Coordinates of C-alpha atoms and ligand atoms in Angstrom, one line a residue:
X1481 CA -2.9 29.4 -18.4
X1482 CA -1.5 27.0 -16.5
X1483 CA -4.2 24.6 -15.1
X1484 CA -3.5 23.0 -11.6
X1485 CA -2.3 19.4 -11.4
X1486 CA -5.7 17.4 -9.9
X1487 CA -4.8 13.2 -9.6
X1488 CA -6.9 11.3 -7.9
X1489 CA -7.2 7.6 -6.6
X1490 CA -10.4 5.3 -7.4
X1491 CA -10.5 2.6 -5.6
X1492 CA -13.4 -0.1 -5.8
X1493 CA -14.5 -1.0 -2.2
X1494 CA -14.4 -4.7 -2.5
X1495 CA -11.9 -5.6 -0.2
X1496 CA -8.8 -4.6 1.5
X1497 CA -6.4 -2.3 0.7
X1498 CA -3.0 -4.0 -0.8
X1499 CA 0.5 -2.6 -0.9
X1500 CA -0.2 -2.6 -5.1
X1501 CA -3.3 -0.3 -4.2
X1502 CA -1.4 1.5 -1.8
X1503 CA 1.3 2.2 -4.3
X1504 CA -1.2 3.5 -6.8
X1505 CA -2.9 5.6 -4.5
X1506 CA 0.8 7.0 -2.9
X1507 CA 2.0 7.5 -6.1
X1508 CA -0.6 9.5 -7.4
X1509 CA -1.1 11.3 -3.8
X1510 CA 2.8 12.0 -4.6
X1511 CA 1.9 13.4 -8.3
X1512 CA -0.2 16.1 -6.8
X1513 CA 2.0 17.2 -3.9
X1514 CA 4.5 17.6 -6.0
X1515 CA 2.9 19.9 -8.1
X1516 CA 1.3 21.5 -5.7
X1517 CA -2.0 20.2 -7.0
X1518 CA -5.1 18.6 -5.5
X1519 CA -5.7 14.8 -4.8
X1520 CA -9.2 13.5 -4.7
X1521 CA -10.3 10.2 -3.7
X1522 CA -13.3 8.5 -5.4
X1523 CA -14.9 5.2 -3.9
X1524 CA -15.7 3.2 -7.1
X1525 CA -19.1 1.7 -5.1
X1526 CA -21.2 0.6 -8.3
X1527 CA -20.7 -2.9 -8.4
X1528 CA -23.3 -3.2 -5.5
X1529 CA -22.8 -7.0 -5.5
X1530 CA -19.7 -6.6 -3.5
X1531 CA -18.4 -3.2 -2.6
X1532 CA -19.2 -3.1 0.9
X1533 CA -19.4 -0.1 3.6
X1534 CA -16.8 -1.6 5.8
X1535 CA -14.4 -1.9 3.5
X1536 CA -14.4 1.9 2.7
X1537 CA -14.0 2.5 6.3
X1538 CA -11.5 0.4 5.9
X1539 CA -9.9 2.3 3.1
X1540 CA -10.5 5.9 4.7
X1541 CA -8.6 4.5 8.2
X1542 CA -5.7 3.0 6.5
X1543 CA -5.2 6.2 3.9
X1544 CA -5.6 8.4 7.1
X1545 CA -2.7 5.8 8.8
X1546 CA -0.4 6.2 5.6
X1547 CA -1.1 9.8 6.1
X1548 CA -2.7 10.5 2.3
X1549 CA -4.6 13.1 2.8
X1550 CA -7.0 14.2 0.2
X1551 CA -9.1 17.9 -0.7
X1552 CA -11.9 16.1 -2.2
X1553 CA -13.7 13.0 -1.7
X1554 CA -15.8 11.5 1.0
X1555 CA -16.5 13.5 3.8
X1556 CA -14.7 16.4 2.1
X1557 CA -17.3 17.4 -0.4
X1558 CA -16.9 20.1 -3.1
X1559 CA -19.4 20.8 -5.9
X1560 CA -17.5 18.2 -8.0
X1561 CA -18.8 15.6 -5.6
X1562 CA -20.4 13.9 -4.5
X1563 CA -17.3 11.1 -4.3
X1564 CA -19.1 8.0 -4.1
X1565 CA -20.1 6.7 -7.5
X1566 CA -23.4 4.8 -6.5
X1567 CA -24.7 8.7 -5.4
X1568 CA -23.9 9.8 -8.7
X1569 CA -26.3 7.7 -11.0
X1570 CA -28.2 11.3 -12.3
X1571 CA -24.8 12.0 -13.4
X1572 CA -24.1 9.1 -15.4
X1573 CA -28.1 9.4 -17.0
X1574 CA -27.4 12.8 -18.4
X1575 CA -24.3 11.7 -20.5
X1576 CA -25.9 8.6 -21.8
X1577 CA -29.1 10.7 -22.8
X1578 CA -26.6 12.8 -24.1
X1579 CA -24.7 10.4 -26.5
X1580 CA -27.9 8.9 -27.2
X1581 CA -29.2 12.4 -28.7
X1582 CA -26.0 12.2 -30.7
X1583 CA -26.4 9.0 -32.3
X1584 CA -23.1 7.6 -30.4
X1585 CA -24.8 5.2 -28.0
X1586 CA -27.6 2.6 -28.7
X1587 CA -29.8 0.1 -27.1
X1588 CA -28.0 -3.4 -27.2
X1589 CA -30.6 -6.3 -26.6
X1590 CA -28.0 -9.4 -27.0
X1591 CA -28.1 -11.9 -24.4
X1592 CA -24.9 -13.6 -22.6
X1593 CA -25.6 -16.6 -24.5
X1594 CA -25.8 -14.6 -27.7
X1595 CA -22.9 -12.7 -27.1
X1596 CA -20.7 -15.8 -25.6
X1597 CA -21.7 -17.4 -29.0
X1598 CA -20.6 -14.9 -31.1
X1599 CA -17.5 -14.8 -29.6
X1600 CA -16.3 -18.1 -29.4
X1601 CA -17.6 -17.8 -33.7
X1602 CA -14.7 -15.2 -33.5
X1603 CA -12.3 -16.6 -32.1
X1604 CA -12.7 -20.4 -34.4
X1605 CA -12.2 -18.0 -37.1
X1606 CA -8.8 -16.8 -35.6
X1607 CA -10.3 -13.5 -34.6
X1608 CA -10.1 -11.3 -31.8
X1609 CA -13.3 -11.0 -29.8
X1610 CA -15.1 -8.5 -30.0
X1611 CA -18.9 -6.7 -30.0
X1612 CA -20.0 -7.6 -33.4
X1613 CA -22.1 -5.0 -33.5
X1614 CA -25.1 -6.8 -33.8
X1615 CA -27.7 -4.0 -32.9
X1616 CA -26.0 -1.4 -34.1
X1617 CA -28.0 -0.7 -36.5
X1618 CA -31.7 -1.9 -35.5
X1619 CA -34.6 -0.1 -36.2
X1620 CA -36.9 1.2 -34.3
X1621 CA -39.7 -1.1 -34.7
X1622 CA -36.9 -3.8 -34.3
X1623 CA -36.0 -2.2 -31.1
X1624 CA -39.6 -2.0 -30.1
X1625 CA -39.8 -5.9 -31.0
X1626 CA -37.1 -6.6 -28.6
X1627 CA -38.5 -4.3 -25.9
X1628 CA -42.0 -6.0 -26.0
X1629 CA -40.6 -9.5 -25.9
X1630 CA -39.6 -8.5 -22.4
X1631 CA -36.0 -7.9 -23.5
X1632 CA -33.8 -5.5 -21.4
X1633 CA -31.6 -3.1 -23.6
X1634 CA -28.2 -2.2 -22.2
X1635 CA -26.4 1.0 -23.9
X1636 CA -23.3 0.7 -25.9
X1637 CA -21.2 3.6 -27.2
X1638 CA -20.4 3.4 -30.8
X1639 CA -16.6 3.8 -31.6
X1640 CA -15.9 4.8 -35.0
X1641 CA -14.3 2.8 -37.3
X1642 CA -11.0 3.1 -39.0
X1643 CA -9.5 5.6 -36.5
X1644 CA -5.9 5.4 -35.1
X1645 CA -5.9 6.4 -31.6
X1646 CA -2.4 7.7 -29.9
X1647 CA -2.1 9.2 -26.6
X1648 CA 1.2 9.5 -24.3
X1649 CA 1.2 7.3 -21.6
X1650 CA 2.7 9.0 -18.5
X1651 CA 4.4 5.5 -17.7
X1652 CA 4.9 3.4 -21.3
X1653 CA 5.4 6.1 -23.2
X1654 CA 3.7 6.2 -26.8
X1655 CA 0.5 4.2 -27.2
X1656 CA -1.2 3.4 -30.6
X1657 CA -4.4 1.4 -30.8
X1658 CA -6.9 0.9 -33.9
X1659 CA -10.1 1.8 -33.1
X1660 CA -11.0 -1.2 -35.0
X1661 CA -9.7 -3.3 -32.8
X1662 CA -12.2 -2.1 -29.9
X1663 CA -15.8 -2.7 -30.9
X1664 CA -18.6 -0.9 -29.3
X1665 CA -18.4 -1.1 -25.7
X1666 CA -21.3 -1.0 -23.1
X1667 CA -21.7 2.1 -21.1
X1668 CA -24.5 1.5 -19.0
X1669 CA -25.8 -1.9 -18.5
X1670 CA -29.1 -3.6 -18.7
X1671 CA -30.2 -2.7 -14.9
X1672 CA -29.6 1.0 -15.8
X1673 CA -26.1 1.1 -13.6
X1674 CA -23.2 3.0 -15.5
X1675 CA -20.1 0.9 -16.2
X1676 CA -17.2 1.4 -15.2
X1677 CA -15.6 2.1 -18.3
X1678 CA -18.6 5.0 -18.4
X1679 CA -18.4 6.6 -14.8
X1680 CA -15.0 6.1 -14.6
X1681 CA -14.2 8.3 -17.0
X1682 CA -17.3 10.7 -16.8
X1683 CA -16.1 11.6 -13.5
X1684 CA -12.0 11.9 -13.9
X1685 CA -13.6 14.3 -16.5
X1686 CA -16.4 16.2 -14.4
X1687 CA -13.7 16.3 -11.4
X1688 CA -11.4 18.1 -13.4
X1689 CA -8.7 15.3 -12.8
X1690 CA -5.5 15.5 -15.0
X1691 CA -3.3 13.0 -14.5
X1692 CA -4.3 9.5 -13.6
X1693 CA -2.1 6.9 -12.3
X1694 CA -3.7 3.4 -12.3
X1695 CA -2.5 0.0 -12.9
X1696 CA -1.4 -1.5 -15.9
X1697 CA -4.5 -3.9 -16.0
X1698 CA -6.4 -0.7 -17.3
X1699 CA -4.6 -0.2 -20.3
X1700 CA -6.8 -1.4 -22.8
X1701 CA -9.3 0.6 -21.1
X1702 CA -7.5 3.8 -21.8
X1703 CA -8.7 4.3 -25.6
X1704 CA -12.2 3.6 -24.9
X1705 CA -12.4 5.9 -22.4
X1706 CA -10.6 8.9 -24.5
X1707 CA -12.6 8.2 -27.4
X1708 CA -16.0 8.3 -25.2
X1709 CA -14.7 11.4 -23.5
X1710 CA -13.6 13.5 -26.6
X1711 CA -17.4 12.7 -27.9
X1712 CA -18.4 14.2 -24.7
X1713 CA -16.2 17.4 -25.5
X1714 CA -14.6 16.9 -22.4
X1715 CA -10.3 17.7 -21.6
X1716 CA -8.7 14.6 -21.7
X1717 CA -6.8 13.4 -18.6
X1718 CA -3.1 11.6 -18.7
X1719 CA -3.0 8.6 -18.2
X1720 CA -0.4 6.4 -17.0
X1721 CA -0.4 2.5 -15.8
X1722 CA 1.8 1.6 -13.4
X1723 CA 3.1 -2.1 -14.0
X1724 CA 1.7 -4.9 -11.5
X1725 CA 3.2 -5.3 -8.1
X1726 CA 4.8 -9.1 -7.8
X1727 CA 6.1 -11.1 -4.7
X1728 CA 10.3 -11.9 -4.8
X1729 CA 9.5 -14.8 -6.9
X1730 CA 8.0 -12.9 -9.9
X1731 CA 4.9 -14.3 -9.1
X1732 CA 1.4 -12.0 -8.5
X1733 CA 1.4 -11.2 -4.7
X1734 CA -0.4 -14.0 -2.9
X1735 CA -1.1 -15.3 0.8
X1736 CA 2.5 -17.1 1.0
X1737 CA 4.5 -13.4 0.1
X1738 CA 3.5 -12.4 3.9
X1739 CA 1.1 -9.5 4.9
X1740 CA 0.6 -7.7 1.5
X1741 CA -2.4 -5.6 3.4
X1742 CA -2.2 -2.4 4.8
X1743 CA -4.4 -3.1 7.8
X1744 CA -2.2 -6.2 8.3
X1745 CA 0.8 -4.5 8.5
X1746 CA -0.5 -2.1 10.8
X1747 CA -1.6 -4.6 13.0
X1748 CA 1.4 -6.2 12.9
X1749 CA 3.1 -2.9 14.3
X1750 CA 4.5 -1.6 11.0
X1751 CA 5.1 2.1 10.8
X1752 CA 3.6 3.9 8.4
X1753 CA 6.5 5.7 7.3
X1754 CA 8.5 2.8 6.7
X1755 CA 5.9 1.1 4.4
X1756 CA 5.8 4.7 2.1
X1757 CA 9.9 4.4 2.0
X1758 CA 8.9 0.7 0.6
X1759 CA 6.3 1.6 -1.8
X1760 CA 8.0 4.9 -2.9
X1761 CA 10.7 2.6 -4.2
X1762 CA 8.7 0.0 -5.8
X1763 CA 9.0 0.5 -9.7
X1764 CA 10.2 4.3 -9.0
X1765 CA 14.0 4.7 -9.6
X1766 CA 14.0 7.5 -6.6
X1767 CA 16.8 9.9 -7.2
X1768 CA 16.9 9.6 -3.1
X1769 CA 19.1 7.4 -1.2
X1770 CA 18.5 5.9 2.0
X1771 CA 15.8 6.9 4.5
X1772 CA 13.2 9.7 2.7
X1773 CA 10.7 12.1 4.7
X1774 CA 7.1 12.6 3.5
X1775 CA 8.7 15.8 2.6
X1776 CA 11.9 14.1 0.7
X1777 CA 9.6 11.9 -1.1
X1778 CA 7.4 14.7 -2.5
X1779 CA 10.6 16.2 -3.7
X1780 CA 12.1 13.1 -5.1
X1781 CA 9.1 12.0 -6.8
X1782 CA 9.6 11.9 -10.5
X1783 CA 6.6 10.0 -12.4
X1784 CA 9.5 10.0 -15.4
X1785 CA 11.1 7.5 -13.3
X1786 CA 8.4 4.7 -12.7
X1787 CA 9.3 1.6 -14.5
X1788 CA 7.5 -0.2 -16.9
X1789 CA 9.0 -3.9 -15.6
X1790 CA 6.7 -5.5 -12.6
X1791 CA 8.0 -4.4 -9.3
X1792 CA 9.4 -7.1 -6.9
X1793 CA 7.8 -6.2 -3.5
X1794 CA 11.2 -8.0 -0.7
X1795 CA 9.8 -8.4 2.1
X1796 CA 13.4 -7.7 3.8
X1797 CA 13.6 -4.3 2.4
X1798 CA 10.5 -3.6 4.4
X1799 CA 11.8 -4.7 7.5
X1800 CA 14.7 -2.0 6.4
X1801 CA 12.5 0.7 6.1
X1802 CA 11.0 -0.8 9.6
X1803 CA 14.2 -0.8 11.7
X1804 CA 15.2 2.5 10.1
X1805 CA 11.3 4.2 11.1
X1806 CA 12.0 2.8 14.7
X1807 CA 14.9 4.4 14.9
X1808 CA 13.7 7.9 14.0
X1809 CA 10.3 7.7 15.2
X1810 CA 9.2 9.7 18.3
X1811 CA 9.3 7.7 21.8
X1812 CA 5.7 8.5 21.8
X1813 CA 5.2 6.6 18.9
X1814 CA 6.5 3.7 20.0
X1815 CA 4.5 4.4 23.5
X1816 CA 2.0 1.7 22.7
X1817 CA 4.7 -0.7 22.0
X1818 CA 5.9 -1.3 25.4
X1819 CA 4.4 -4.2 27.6
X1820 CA 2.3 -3.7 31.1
X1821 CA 5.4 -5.6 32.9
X1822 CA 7.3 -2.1 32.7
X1823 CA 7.0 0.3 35.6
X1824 CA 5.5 3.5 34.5
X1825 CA 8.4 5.6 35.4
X1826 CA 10.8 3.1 33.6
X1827 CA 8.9 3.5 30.0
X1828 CA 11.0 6.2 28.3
X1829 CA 14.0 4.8 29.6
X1830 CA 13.1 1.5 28.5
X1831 CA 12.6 2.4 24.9
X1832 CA 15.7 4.5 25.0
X1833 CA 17.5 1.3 26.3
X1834 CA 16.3 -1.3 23.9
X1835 CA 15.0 0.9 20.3
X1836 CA 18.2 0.0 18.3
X1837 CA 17.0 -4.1 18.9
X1838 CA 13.3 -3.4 17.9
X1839 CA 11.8 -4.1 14.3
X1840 CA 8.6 -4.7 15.4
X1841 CA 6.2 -4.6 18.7
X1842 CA 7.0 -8.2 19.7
X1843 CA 10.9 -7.1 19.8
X1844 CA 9.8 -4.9 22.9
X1845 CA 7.8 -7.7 24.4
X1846 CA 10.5 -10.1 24.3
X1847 CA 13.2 -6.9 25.6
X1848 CA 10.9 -6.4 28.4
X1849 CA 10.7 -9.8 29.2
X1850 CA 14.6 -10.2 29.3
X1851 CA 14.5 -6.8 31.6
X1852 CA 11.8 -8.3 34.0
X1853 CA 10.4 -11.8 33.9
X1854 CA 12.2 -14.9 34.6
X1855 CA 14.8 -16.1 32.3
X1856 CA 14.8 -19.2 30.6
X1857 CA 17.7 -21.7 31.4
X1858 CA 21.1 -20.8 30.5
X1859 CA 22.0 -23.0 27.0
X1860 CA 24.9 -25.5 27.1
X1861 CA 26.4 -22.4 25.1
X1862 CA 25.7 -20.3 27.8
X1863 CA 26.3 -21.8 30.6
X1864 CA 29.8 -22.8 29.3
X1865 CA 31.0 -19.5 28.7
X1866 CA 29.5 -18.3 32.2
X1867 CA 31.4 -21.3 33.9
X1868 CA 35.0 -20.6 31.3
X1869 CA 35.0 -17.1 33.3
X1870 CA 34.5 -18.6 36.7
X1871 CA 33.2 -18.0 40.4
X1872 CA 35.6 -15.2 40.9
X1873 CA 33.9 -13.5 38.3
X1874 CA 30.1 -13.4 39.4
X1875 CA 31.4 -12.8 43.0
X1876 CA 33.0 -9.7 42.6
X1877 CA 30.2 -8.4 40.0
X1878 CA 28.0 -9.5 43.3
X1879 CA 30.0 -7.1 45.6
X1880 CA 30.0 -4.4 43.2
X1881 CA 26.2 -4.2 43.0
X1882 CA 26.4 -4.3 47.0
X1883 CA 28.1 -1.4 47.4
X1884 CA 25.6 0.4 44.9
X1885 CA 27.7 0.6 41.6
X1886 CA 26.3 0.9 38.0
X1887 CA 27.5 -0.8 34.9
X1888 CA 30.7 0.9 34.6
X1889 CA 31.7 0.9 38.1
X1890 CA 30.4 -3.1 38.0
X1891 CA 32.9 -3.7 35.2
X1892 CA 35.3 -2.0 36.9
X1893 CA 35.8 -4.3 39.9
X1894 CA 35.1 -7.2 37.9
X1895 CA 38.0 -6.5 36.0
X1896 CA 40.5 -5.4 38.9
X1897 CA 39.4 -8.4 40.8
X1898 CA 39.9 -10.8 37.9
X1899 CA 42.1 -9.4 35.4
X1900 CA 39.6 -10.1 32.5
X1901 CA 39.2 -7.6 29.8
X1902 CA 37.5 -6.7 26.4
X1903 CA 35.1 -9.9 25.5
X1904 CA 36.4 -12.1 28.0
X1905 CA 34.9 -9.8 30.5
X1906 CA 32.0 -8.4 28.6
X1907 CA 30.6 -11.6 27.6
X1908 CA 29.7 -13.9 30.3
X1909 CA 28.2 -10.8 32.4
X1910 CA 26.0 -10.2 29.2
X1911 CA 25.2 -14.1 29.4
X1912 CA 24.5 -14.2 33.1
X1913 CA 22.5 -11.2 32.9
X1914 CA 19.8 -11.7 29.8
X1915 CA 21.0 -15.7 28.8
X1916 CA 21.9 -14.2 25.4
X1917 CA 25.1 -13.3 23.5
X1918 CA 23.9 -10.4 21.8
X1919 CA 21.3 -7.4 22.3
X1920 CA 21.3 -3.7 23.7
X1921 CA 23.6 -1.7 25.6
X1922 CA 24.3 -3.3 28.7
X1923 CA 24.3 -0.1 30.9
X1924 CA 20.9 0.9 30.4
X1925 CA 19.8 -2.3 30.4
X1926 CA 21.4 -3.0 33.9
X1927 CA 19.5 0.1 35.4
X1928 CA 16.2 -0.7 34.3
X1929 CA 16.5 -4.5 35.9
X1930 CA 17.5 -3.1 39.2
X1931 CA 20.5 -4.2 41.4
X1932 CA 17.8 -7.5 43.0
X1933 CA 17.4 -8.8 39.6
X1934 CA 20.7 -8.2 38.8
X1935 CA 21.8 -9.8 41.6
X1936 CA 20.0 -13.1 41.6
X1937 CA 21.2 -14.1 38.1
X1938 CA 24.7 -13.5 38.9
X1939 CA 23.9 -15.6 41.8
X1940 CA 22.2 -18.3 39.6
X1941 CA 25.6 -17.5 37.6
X1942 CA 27.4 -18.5 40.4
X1943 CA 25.3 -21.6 40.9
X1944 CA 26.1 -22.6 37.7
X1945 CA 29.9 -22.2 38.1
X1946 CA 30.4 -25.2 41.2
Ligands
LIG3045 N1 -12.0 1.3 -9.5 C1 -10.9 1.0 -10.4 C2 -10.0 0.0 -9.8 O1 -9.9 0.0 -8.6 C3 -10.2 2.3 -10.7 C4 -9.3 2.3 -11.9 C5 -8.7 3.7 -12.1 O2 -8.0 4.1 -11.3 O3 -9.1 4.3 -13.1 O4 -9.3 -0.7 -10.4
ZN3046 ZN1 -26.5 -6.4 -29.2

């Protein structure tokens, strides 16, 4: 039988959503579209302390920008759900009652203090912390004890000693861990709430999810969570951990690598498809050069091909996959990108005119700017090249506009009037049109600012010239 592919993302709602989270959540969206399979998305809402509602609207409105859409999860119920972990505490009760039954989970009463001193006893004697297993073996009238002295038990699973545990990491490849090595974890703590180590993998298990993709700093969770779900009789899941996003510099991504958020980026006028032809590169040797379609990259994607070294997150490649995105995208889309200051009827032509000079929204503010507002001063840069081609210049390009002629017709008498050709004629009309050296077509550009505007800054031109 084949069984259908079913990944999923998990996200905690504590905060924004990150490129690294993004990736993880693309990725995994990718692992399901390519096989045709389902993605589910779970909000990881038990640590009540600080997930927080806004930040899984948050999550939903920038997955629904990125355009990963999934079958399951909030909103989208099935009878796997519900997808928020904080409404599936019955859940949770029944498999601890369960491995309780069995004799593979019992009451631990230690404190913090008694547990911080037993490790640091551990570690002075050169080994690795972990659960000493302490109450493992209590009694029941020891337990009682413990209860009546006001003592709050939390539930740890018992992991069996002397096992070696192997699974095949979808990412690192083989993985062997003792299970000595692990010591008896908690599975539901002292306030009754399931950890995470529990409902995490309770529910990859009860949502029939296959293959998960998570980050590397989940590793050592991995055995735990197959041991506790093979003594649940459940099918085990892949797993693989996708290595830690890092800035240019190597370092963890931090405040000085730039917007790292998704909400930022968006803000900031980012498309969405460019930041997927970032991410989709980001650790994943993709088989597909240059700019990639949602389509493309659900071909393309081959988890075979994620890396196992960090994965530099550049900044400038983004601005690539930004330029690239402006180019393709539909004028529509860039609708919202062009400023008040342009006449209704001149939008489409504008973004026609100036698209090949935009990255980002501000690029169309300062293009519309050029087009309409005032210019700043010509620069001693400027104003020397305006003045190198002379009066003659400016007066014929004057005369031209007179007698109603466009770019091409402008150049024309310019040129039969003054002999000048190539850069030497290009140049200084560029200049005494925008003040710059360098930007869009100039035809285009010369239509949408009109033959008045036009005209006074070759007359200001001409000013400059005596
Ligand atoms: N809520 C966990 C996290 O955000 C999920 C880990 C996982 O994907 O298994 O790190
Ligand atoms: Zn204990």
């Amino acid at each position: 039988m084949v069984t259908l592919t079913v990944s999923r993302f998990a996200p905690s709602p504590t905060g924004l959503l990150h490129l690294g989270n993004a990736r993880t959540a693309f990725f995994s969206w990718l692992y399901a579209r390519h096989r045709g399979g389902r993605f589910v998305l779970r909000i990881e809402d038990t640590d009540a302390s600080r997930s927080r509602p806004e930040h899984v609207e948050a999550l939903l409105a920038d997955m629904a920008w990125l355009g990963l859409d999934f079958d399951a999860g909030p909103g989208k119920d099935t009878p796997e759900g519900p997808y928020w972990q904080s409404q599936r505490a019955g859940i949770y009760e029944q498999a601890f009652n369960q491995l309780q039954a069995m004799g593979r989970a019992y009451p631990c009463y230690c404190t913090a203090l008694e547990l911080e001193l037993a490790r640091k006893m551990q570690l002075s004697r050169g080994q690795a912390p972990r659960y000493a297993g302490t109450c493992r073996d209590l009694t029941l009238d020891q337990r009682a004890a413990r209860e009546a002295e006001g003592r709050q038990g939390a539930l740890r699973f018992q992991v069996p000693g002397g096992r070696e545990l192997r699974y095949q990491d979808l990412v690192r490849g083989e993985q062997v861990f003792s299970s000595d090595a692990l010591g008896d974890f908690i599975i539901q703590r002292a306030d009754g709430s399931a950890s995470f180590l529990a409902s995490n993998a309770i529910d990859d298990a009860l949502m029939g999810v296959t293959d998960v993709l998570r980050g590397e700093d989940h590793v050592a969770n991995t055995p735990r969570q197959l041991l506790l779900l093979e003594v649940l009789e459940h099918r085990l899941p892949r797993y693989g951990h996708l290595p830690l996003l890092v800035g240019d510099d190597g370092a963890p991504l931090a405040k000085r690598h730039g917007a790292t958020s998704v909400s930022e980026l968006r803000g900031l006028g980012y498309r969405p498809e460019a930041v997927l032809n970032l991410l989709f590169r980001l650790g994943h040797s993709a088989a597909v050069e240059g700019w990639a379609t949602n389509a493309g990259m659900i071909e393309g994607f081959r988890p075979e091909h994620l890396g196992r070294a960090p994965a530099r997150l550049d900044m400038a490649q983004l601005t690539h996959w930004q330029k690239e995105a402006v180019k393709l995208a539909h004028a529509d889309q860039l609708a919202d990108w062009v400023p008040a200051t342009v006449p209704a009827d001149d939008k489409a032509a504008f973004i026609a005119a100036v698209r090949a000079n935009l990255t980002l929204p501000a690029d169309a503010k300062a293009m519309a700017d050029m087009i309409y507002e005032d210019l700043p001063p010509l620069t001693p840069e400027l104003e020397a090249i305006v003045r190198a081609a002379g009066a003659a210049t400016f007066e014929a390009a004057v005369l031209a506009l007179d007698s109603g002629a466009d770019w091409s017709g402008l150049t024309r008498s310019v040129r039969e009037a003054t002999g000048r050709k190539g850069r030497d004629l290009f140049q200084p009309l560029r200049a005494a049109l925008t003040h710059a050296l360098e930007g869009p077509e100039m035809a285009p550009l010369l239509a949408l600012m009109g033959p008045l505007r036009a005209r006074a800054r070759f007359e200001q031109a001409l000013t400059a010239c005596q």
